[in-house]
Structures are given as structure tokens and as C-alpha cells.
Coordinates of N, CA, C and O in Angstrom, one line a residue:
M1 N -20.5 -8.5 12.4 CA -20.1 -7.9 11.1 C -19.1 -6.8 11.3 O -18.2 -6.7 10.5
K2 N -19.4 -5.9 12.3 CA -18.5 -4.8 12.5 C -17.1 -5.3 12.9 O -16.0 -4.7 12.5
N3 N -17.1 -6.3 13.8 CA -15.8 -6.9 14.2 C -15.0 -7.5 13.0 O -13.8 -7.3 13.0
T4 N -15.7 -8.1 12.1 CA -15.0 -8.7 10.9 C -14.4 -7.6 10.1 O -13.3 -7.7 9.6
L5 N -15.2 -6.5 9.9 CA -14.6 -5.4 9.1 C -13.5 -4.7 9.8 O -12.5 -4.3 9.1
N6 N -13.5 -4.6 11.1 CA -12.4 -4.1 11.9 C -11.1 -4.9 11.7 O -10.0 -4.4 11.5
I7 N -11.3 -6.2 11.7 CA -10.1 -7.1 11.5 C -9.6 -7.0 10.0 O -8.4 -7.0 9.8
I8 N -10.5 -6.9 9.1 CA -10.1 -6.7 7.7 C -9.3 -5.4 7.5 O -8.2 -5.4 6.9
V9 N -9.8 -4.3 8.1 CA -9.0 -3.1 8.1 C -7.7 -3.2 8.7 O -6.7 -2.7 8.1
L10 N -7.6 -3.8 9.8 CA -6.3 -4.0 10.5 C -5.3 -4.8 9.7 O -4.2 -4.4 9.5
I11 N -5.8 -5.9 9.1 CA -4.9 -6.8 8.3 C -4.4 -6.0 7.1 O -3.2 -6.1 6.8
F12 N -5.3 -5.4 6.4 CA -4.9 -4.7 5.2 C -4.1 -3.4 5.5 O -3.3 -3.0 4.6
A13 N -4.3 -2.8 6.6 CA -3.4 -1.7 7.0 C -2.0 -2.2 7.2 O -1.0 -1.5 6.8
V14 N -1.8 -3.3 7.9 CA -0.5 -3.9 8.1 C 0.1 -4.3 6.8 O 1.3 -4.0 6.5
L15 N -0.6 -4.9 5.9 CA -0.1 -5.3 4.6 C 0.3 -4.1 3.8 O 1.3 -4.2 3.0
T16 N -0.5 -3.0 3.8 CA -0.1 -1.8 3.1 C 1.2 -1.2 3.6 O 2.1 -0.9 2.8
V17 N 1.4 -1.2 4.9 CA 2.6 -0.7 5.5 C 3.8 -1.5 5.1 O 4.8 -1.0 4.7
I18 N 3.6 -2.8 5.1 CA 4.7 -3.7 4.8 C 5.1 -3.6 3.3 O 6.3 -3.5 2.9
S19 N 4.1 -3.5 2.4 CA 4.4 -3.3 1.0 C 5.0 -2.0 0.7 O 5.9 -1.9 -0.2
V20 N 4.7 -0.9 1.4 CA 5.3 0.4 1.2 C 6.7 0.3 1.7 O 7.6 0.8 1.0
V21 N 7.0 -0.3 2.8 CA 8.4 -0.4 3.3 C 9.2 -1.2 2.4 O 10.4 -0.8 2.2
L22 N 8.7 -2.2 1.8 CA 9.5 -3.0 0.9 C 9.9 -2.3 -0.4 O 10.8 -2.6 -1.1
Q23 N 9.1 -1.2 -0.7 CA 9.4 -0.5 -2.0 C 10.5 0.6 -1.8 O 11.0 1.1 -2.8
Q24 N 10.9 0.9 -0.6 CA 11.9 1.9 -0.3 C 13.2 1.5 -0.9 O 13.7 0.3 -0.7
K25 N 13.9 2.4 -1.6 CA 15.2 2.1 -2.2 C 16.4 2.7 -1.5 O 17.5 2.7 -2.0
G26 N 16.2 3.3 -0.3 CA 17.3 3.8 0.5 C 17.7 5.2 0.1 O 18.8 5.6 0.4
S27 N 16.9 5.9 -0.7 CA 17.3 7.3 -1.1 C 17.3 8.3 0.1 O 17.9 9.3 0.0
G28 N 16.4 8.0 1.1 CA 16.3 8.9 2.2 C 15.8 10.3 1.8 O 14.9 10.4 0.9
L29 N 16.3 11.3 2.4 CA 15.8 12.7 2.1 C 16.6 13.3 1.0 O 16.3 14.4 0.6
S30 N 17.6 12.6 0.4 CA 18.4 13.3 -0.6 C 17.6 13.5 -1.9 O 17.8 14.4 -2.6
G31 N 16.6 12.6 -2.1 CA 15.7 12.8 -3.3 C 14.9 14.0 -3.2 O 14.5 14.6 -4.2
V32 N 14.5 14.4 -2.0 CA 13.6 15.6 -1.7 C 14.4 16.8 -2.1 O 13.8 17.8 -2.7
F33 N 15.6 16.9 -1.8 CA 16.4 18.1 -2.1 C 17.2 18.1 -3.4 O 18.1 18.9 -3.6
G34 N 16.9 17.1 -4.2 CA 17.6 17.1 -5.5 C 18.9 16.4 -5.6 O 19.6 16.5 -6.5
G35 N 19.2 15.6 -4.5 CA 20.5 14.9 -4.5 C 20.5 13.6 -5.3 O 21.5 13.0 -5.4
S36 N 19.4 13.2 -5.8 CA 19.3 11.9 -6.5 C 19.3 12.2 -8.0 O 18.5 13.0 -8.5
D37 N 20.1 11.5 -8.8 CA 20.1 11.7 -10.2 C 19.6 10.4 -10.9 O 20.1 10.2 -12.0
V38 N 18.7 9.7 -10.3 CA 18.2 8.5 -10.9 C 17.1 8.8 -11.9 O 16.2 9.6 -11.6
S39 N 17.3 8.3 -13.1 CA 16.2 8.6 -14.1 C 15.1 7.6 -14.0 O 15.2 6.6 -13.3
Y40 N 14.0 8.0 -14.6 CA 12.8 7.1 -14.4 C 13.0 5.8 -15.2 O 13.4 5.8 -16.3
M41 N 12.6 4.7 -14.5 CA 12.7 3.4 -15.2 C 11.3 2.7 -14.9 O 10.7 2.9 -13.9
S42 N 10.9 2.0 -15.9 CA 9.6 1.3 -15.8 C 9.8 0.1 -14.7 O 10.9 -0.4 -14.6
K43 N 8.7 -0.2 -14.1 CA 8.7 -1.2 -13.0 C 8.5 -2.6 -13.7 O 7.7 -2.7 -14.6
R44 N 9.2 -3.5 -13.2 CA 9.1 -4.9 -13.8 C 9.2 -5.9 -12.6 O 9.7 -5.7 -11.6
G45 N 8.5 -7.0 -12.9 CA 8.6 -8.1 -12.0 C 8.1 -7.8 -10.6 O 6.9 -7.4 -10.4
A46 N 8.9 -8.0 -9.6 CA 8.5 -7.9 -8.2 C 8.1 -6.5 -7.9 O 7.2 -6.2 -7.1
E47 N 8.8 -5.5 -8.4 CA 8.4 -4.1 -8.2 C 7.0 -3.8 -8.7 O 6.3 -3.1 -8.0
K48 N 6.7 -4.3 -9.9 CA 5.4 -4.0 -10.4 C 4.3 -4.7 -9.5 O 3.3 -4.1 -9.3
F49 N 4.6 -5.9 -9.1 CA 3.7 -6.6 -8.2 C 3.5 -5.8 -6.9 O 2.4 -5.7 -6.4
L50 N 4.6 -5.3 -6.3 CA 4.5 -4.6 -5.0 C 3.6 -3.3 -5.2 O 2.8 -3.0 -4.3
V51 N 3.8 -2.6 -6.3 CA 3.0 -1.4 -6.6 C 1.5 -1.8 -6.7 O 0.6 -1.2 -6.1
F52 N 1.2 -2.8 -7.5 CA -0.1 -3.3 -7.6 C -0.7 -3.7 -6.3 O -1.8 -3.3 -5.9
F53 N 0.0 -4.5 -5.5 CA -0.5 -5.0 -4.2 C -0.7 -3.8 -3.2 O -1.6 -3.9 -2.5
T54 N 0.2 -2.8 -3.3 CA 0.0 -1.7 -2.4 C -1.3 -0.9 -2.7 O -2.1 -0.6 -1.8
V55 N -1.5 -0.7 -3.9 CA -2.8 0.0 -4.3 C -4.0 -0.8 -4.0 O -5.0 -0.3 -3.4
F56 N -3.9 -2.1 -4.3 CA -5.0 -3.0 -4.0 C -5.3 -3.1 -2.5 O -6.5 -2.9 -2.1
S57 N -4.3 -3.2 -1.7 CA -4.5 -3.3 -0.2 C -5.0 -2.0 0.3 O -5.9 -2.0 1.2
A58 N -4.6 -0.9 -0.2 CA -5.1 0.4 0.3 C -6.5 0.6 -0.1 O -7.3 1.1 0.7
V59 N -6.9 0.2 -1.3 CA -8.3 0.4 -1.7 C -9.2 -0.5 -0.9 O -10.3 -0.1 -0.4
V60 N -8.8 -1.8 -0.7 CA -9.6 -2.7 0.2 C -9.8 -2.1 1.6 O -10.9 -2.2 2.2
M61 N -8.7 -1.6 2.1 CA -8.7 -1.1 3.5 C -9.7 0.1 3.5 O -10.5 0.2 4.5
C62 N -9.6 1.0 2.5 CA -10.5 2.2 2.5 C -12.0 1.8 2.4 O -12.9 2.4 3.0
I63 N -12.2 0.8 1.5 CA -13.6 0.3 1.4 C -14.2 -0.3 2.6 O -15.3 0.0 3.1
A64 N -13.3 -1.1 3.3 CA -13.8 -1.7 4.6 C -14.0 -0.7 5.6 O -14.9 -0.7 6.4
A65 N -13.1 0.3 5.7 CA -13.3 1.4 6.7 C -14.5 2.2 6.4 O -15.2 2.6 7.4
T66 N -14.8 2.4 5.2 CA -16.1 3.2 4.8 C -17.3 2.3 5.2 O -18.3 2.9 5.7
L67 N -17.2 1.0 5.0 CA -18.4 0.2 5.3 C -18.6 0.1 6.8 O -19.8 0.0 7.3
I68 N -17.6 0.3 7.6 CA -17.7 0.3 9.1 C -18.6 1.5 9.5 O -19.4 1.4 10.4
L69 N -18.6 2.6 8.7 CA -19.4 3.8 9.1 C -20.9 3.5 8.9 O -21.7 4.1 9.5
F70 N -21.2 2.6 7.9 CA -22.6 2.4 7.6 C -23.2 1.1 8.3 O -24.4 0.9 8.1
V71 N -22.4 0.4 9.0 CA -22.9 -0.8 9.6 C -23.2 -0.5 11.1 O -22.6 0.2 11.7

């Protein structure tokens, strides 16, 4: 059981990293210092799916990691 949970955590950690990297728009550090003048736009289509998938995979990863503590 513990090995299965470890594999689940590993898979969802990789999926979370991939989905976060796919969301990057190339702004770099310029947005941190105020160099970006992009106004807020609602997410649609693939962007909305990526945000949902990122949150979902992070939640599953955290639940599986917590279950490892109790098994």
C-alpha cells in the first residue's frame, strides 16, 4: 500500500510540475518589478483546463502524501 502511494505521489508531482511549466508565459522577472503592463484577462479553453488540472494534481498529491504518514 505504501509503495502504491509513493508511486501516486511521484506521478502527480511530475504532472504538477509539467502543468505549471506549461502555464508560463515568458514574462520572467519583469513582472515582479512592475515591467509588465498586461491587464487581467479571464482564462479560457486550454488555459482554464491547465489551471484546473494543476490544482487537481496538487490536491491529489497532497492527499496521497498525507496518507503515507498514516499507513
